[in-house]
Coordinates of C-alpha atoms in Angstrom, one line a residue:
X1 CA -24.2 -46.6 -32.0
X2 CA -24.4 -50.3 -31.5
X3 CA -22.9 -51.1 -34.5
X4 CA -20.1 -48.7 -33.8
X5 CA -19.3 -50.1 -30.5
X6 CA -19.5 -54.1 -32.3
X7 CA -16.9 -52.8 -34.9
X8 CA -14.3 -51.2 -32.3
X9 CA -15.4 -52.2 -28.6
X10 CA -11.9 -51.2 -28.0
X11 CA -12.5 -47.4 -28.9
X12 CA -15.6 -47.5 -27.4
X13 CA -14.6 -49.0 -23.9
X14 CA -14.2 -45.8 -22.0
X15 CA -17.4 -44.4 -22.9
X16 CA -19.0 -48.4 -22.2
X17 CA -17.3 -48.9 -19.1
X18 CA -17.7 -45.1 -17.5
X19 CA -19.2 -44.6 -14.0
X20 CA -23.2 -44.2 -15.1
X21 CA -23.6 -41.2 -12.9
X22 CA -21.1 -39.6 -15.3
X23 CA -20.9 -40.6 -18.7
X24 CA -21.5 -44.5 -18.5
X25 CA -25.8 -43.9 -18.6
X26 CA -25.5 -42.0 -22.4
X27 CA -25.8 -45.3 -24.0
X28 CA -28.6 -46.5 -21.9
X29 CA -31.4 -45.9 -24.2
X30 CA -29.6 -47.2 -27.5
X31 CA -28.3 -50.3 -25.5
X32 CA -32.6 -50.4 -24.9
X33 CA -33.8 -49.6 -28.4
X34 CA -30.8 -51.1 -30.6
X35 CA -30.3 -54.5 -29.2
X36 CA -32.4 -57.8 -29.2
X37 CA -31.7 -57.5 -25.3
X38 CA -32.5 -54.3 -24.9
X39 CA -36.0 -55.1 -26.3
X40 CA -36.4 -58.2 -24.3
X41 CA -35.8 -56.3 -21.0
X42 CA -38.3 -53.3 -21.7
X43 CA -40.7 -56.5 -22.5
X44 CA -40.1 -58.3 -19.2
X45 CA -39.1 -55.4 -17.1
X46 CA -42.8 -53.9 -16.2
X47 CA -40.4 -51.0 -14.4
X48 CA -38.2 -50.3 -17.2
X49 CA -41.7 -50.6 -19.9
X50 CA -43.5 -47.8 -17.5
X51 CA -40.6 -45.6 -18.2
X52 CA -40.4 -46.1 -22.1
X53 CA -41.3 -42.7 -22.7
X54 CA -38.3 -41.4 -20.6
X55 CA -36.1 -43.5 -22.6
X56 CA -37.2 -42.1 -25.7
X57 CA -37.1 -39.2 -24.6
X58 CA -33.6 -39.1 -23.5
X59 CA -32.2 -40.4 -27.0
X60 CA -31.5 -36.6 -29.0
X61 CA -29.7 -35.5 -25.7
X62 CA -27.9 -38.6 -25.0
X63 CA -26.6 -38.5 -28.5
X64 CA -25.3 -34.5 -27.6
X65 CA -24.0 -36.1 -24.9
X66 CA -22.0 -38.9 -26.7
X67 CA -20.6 -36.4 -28.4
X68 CA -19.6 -34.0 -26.0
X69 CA -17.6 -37.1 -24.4
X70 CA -15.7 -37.6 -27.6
X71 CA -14.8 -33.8 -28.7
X72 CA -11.6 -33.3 -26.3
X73 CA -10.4 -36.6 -27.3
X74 CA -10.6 -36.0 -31.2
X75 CA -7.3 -35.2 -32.4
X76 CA -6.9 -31.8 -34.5
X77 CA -6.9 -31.8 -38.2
X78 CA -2.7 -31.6 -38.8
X79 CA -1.5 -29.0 -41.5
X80 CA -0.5 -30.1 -44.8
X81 CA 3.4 -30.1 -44.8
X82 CA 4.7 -30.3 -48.2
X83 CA 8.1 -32.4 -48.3
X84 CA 9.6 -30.0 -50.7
X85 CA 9.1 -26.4 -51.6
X86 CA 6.5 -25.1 -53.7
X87 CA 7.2 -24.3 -57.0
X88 CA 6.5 -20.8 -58.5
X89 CA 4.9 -20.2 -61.7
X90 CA 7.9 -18.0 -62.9
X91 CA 10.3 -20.4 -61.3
X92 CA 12.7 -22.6 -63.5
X93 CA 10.7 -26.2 -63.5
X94 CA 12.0 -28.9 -61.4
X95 CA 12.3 -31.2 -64.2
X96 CA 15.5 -29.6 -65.4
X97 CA 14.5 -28.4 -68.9
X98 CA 15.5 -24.6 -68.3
X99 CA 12.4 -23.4 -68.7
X100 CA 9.8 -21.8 -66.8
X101 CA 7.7 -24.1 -64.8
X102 CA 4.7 -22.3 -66.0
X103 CA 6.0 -23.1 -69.9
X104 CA 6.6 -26.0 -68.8
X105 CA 5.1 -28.7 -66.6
X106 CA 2.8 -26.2 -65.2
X107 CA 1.1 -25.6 -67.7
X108 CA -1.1 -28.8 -67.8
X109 CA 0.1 -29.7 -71.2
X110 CA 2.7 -31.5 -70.5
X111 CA 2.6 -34.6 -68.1
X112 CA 6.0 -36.4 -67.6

């Protein structure tokens, strides 16, 4: 997650920047575990060392969590639009040689 956020801090600024009762707390324990800082502040933070199992702990759901925050904001998968109509088997071939397309450059013989 940390290295997600240092390669688009933009994208991630909502989620970094939310109000900790709501969503803002989610990245407490990776901000803990995943940076040097993190580390150094569990060391020196006797408070914040009593409650490393808590943190731990909290990881698998703050990851559900993370992701939850993200689904409504993922865009849906678009449909494949072809720019031109598809081409039937028993349709003349596109190329303009009169045959079938399937005779023709449908078959996989024949690459122009």
């Amino acid at each position: 997650f940390i290295h997600a956020i240092e390669l688009d801090p933009e994208g991630w600024r909502p989620l970094v920047e939310a109000d900790p009762q709501e969503a803002g707390g989610l990245l407490t324990p990776m901000l803990l575990y995943g940076t040097e800082e993190g580390w150094n502040e569990l060391k020196e933070n006797p408070a914040l060392a009593d409650r490393h199992q808590d943190f731990a702990d909290a990881i698998d759901p703050c990851v559900i969590g993370i992701r939850d925050y993200w689904l409504p904001q993922r865009k849906a998968a678009s449909t494949f639009r072809r720019e031109t109509e598809k081409v039937g088997r028993n349709d003349p071939c596109p190329c303009g040689s009169g045959k079938k397309y399937k005779k023709c450059c449908g078959s996989g013989e024949k690459l122009h």
